C-alpha atoms as one frame of an Amber mdcrd trajectory, in Angstrom:
protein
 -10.762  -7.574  45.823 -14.102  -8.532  43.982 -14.495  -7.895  40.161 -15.943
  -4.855  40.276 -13.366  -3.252  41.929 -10.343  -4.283  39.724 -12.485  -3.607
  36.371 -12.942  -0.350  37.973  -8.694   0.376  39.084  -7.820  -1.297  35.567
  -9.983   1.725  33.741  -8.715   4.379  35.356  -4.762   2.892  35.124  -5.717
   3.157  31.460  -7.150   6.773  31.918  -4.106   8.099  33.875  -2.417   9.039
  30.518  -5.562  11.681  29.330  -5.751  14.967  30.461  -9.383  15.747  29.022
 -12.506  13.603  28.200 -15.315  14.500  25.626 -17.947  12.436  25.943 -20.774
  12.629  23.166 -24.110  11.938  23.074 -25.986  10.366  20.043 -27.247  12.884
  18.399 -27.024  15.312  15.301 -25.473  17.678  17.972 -22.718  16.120  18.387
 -19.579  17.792  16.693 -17.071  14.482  16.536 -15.088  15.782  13.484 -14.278
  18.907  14.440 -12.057  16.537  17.208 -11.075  14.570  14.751  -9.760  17.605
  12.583  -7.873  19.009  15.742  -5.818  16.181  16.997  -4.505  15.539  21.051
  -2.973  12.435  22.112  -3.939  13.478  25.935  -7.485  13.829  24.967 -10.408
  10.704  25.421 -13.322  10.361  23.466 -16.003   8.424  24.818 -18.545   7.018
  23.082 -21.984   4.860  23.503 -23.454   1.822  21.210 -25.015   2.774  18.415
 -21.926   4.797  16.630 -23.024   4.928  13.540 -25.601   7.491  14.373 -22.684
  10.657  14.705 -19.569   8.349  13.066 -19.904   7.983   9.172 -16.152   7.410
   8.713 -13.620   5.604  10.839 -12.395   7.548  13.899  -8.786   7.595  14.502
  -8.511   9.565  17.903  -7.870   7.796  21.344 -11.331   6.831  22.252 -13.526
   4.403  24.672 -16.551   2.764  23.236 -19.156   2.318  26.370 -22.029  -0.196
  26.245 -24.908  -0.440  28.402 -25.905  -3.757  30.662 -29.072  -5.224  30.828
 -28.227  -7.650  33.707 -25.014  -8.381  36.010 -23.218 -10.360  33.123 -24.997
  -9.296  29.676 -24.850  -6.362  27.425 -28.181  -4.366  25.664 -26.666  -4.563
  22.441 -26.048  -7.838  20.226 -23.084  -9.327  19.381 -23.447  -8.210  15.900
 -24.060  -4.513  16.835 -20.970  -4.123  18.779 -19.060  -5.413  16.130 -20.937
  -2.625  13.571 -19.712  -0.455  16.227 -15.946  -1.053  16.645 -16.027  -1.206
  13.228 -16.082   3.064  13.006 -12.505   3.127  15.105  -9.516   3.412  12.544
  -7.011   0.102  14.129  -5.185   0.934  17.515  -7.927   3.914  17.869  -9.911
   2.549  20.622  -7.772   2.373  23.988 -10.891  -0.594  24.900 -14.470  -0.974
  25.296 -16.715  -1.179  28.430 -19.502  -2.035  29.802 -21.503   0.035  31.980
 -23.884  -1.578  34.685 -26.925   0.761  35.971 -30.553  -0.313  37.337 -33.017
   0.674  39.185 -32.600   0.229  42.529 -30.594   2.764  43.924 -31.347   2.404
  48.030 -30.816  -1.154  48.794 -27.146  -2.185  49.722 -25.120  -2.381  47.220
 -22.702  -4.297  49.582 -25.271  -7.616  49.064 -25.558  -7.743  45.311 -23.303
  -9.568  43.252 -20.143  -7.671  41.484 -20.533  -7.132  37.891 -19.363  -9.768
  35.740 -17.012  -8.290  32.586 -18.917  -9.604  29.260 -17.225 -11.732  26.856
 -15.317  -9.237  24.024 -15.610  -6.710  26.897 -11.982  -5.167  27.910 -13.707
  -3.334  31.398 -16.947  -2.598  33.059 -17.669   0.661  34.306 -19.983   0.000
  38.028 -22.505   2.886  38.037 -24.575   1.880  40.732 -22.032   3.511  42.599
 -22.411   6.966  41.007 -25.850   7.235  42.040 -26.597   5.456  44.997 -28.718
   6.609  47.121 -29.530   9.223  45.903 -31.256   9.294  42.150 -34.634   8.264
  41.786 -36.302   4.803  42.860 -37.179   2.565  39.578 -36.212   4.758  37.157
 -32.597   3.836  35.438 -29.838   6.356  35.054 -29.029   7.101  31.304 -25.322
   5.305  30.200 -24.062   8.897  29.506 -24.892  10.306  32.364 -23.351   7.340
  34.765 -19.955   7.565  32.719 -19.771  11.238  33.173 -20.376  11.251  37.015
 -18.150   7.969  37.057 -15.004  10.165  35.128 -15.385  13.127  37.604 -15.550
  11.303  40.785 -12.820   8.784  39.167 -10.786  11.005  37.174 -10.614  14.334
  39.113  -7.383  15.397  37.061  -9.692  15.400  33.593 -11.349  18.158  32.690
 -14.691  16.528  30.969 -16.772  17.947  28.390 -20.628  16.948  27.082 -20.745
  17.273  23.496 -24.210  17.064  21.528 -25.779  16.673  25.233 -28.441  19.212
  24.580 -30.527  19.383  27.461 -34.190  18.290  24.815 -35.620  15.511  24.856
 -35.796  13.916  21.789 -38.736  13.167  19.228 -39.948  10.385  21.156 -39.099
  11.053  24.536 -37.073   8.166  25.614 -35.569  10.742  28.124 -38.973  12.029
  29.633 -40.379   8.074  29.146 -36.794   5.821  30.536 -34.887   7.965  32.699
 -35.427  10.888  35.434 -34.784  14.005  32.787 -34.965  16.785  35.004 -32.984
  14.964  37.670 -30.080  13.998  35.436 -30.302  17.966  33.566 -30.242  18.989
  36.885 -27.346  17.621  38.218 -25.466  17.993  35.073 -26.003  21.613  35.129
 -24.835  22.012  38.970 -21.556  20.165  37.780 -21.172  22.816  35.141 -22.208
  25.503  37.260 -19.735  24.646  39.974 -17.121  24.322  36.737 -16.239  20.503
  36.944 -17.787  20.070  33.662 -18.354  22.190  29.986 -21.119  21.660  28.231
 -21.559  21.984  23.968 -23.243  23.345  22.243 -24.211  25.549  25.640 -27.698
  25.616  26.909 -30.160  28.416  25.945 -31.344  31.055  28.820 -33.567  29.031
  31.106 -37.119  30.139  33.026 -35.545  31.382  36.004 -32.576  32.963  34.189
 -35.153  34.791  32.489 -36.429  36.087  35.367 -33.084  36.965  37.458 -33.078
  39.312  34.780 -36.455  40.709  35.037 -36.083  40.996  38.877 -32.750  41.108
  40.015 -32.715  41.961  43.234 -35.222  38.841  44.231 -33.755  36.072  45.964
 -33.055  33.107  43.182 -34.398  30.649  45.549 -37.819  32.606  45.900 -37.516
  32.938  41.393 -37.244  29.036  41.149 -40.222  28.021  43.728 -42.413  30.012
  41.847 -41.299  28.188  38.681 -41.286  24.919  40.273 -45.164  25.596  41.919
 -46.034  26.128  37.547 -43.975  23.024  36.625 -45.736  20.919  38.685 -49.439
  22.628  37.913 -48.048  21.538  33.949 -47.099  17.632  34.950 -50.472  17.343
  36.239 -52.231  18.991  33.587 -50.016  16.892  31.285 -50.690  13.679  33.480
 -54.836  14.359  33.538 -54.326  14.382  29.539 -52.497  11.284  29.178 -55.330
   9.185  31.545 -58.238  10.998  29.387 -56.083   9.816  25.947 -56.644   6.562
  27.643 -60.238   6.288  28.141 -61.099   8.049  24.679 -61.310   6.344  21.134
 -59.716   8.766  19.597 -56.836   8.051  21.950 -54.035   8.453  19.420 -54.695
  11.798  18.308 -54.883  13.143  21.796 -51.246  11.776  22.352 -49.819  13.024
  19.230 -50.876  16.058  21.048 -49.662  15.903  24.234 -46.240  14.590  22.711
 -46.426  18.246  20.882 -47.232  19.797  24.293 -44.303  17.946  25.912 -41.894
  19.192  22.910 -42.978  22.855  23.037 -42.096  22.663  26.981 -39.176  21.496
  26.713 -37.823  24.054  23.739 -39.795  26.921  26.117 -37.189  25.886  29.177
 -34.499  25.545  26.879 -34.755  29.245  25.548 -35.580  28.330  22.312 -39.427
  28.121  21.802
């Protein structure tokens, strides 16, 4: 059995006690205390690096503190940083800490790359190459939350697993859009929910093509969203004509600020609220 596979069993002998996962995202949306205020001993919470962001005081529920990999054997945060970290779990809190392994290459054999390597100060590691083989997209990396999610449903089936302060937006500056394959990941996230293997808080505002099931109900769904998608991708290459002219023009930054504003108002206008 290579490493990866007994960090992996050793996790989910840990997990076997937990009836429900929350997993939260770093952001102001995230509702940690009202957990905190309503305690379950058969409940996880899962968290991600930078704590300190949604965690001003020390938790005290069961939780696992996730950090992502840069390579095989070494972790994006310092040393230092995961220390600031642990350092927001009340003592006996934290049921460990792992590290989760992504990348970009996600068609190659998996079978001829080297096992991940657990990190010094690391308890597991969390392998979610596996999550996405095959099938995400080529170069771009999955997001850690989004690996540990898929990883708990396909690992965990007898959790029920809820996104908290996962709003579906891109933030100010658009890591999301920028790092990762947004609409990919929102996608699949929002299958998952829609098939009921996963909640979702706070719950995502009306969509385009929600919008207009209601306006024409009796139209196939399928016929709703191609017409969508065929104005989607007219906007990414209106969107992707800007950028290149922001390029070639001295007044470059002031074109971007506005096709950052552009990006925003899209993404509140799909999300019901613009």
């Amino acid at each position: 059995m290579n490493d990866r596979a007994e960090n992996d069993n050793s996790l989910r002998d840990r997990l076997k006690r937990f009836e429900t996962a929350v997993i939260f995202a770093n952001s102001t949306a995230a509702d940690p205390a009202g957990y905190e205020a309503k305690p379950d001993t058969k409940r996880l919470h899962v968290f991600f690096g930078p704590v300190w962001k949604i965690l001003g005081e020390p938790f005290t529920q069961n939780s696992l503190l996730c950090q992502p990999m840069r390579t095989q054997e070494t972790l994006i945060q310092s040393a230092g940083n995961r220390e600031a970290a642990q350092a927001l779990f009340a003592s006996g809190a934290l049921i460990g800490t792992a590290a989760v392994r992504g990348g970009k290459d996600h068609f190659g054999p998996l079978d001829g790359r080297p096992a991940t390597i657990r990190p010094d100060g690391i308890d597991f590691v969390i392998d979610g190459r596996v999550t996405v083989h095959g099938w995400y997209t080529q170069g771009r990396p999955p997001s850690t939350g989004f690996m540990v999610a898929l990883w708990l449903m396909e690992n965990c089936p007898w959790m029920t697993v809820t996104l908290d302060g996962f709003t579906g937006v891109p933030d100010g500056a658009n890591k999301m859009l920028n790092s990762h394959d947004w609409i990919l990941e929102q996608s699949v996230l929002e299958i998952e929910r829609r098939a009921g293997r996963l909640t979702r808080l706070p719950e995502l505002g009306t969509t385009t093509v929600q919008a207009l099931q209601s306006r024409y109900p009796d139209m196939d769904v399928s016929k709703i969203a191609e017409v969508v998608q065929g104005n989607l991708e007219i906007t990414v290459a209106a969107t992707r004509s800007l950028a290149a002219k922001a390029v070639r023009r001295r007044d470059s930054g002031a074109v971007l600020r506005k096709w950052g504003a552009r990006l925003r108002s899209l993404a509140k206008r799909s999300d019901g609220t613009g």
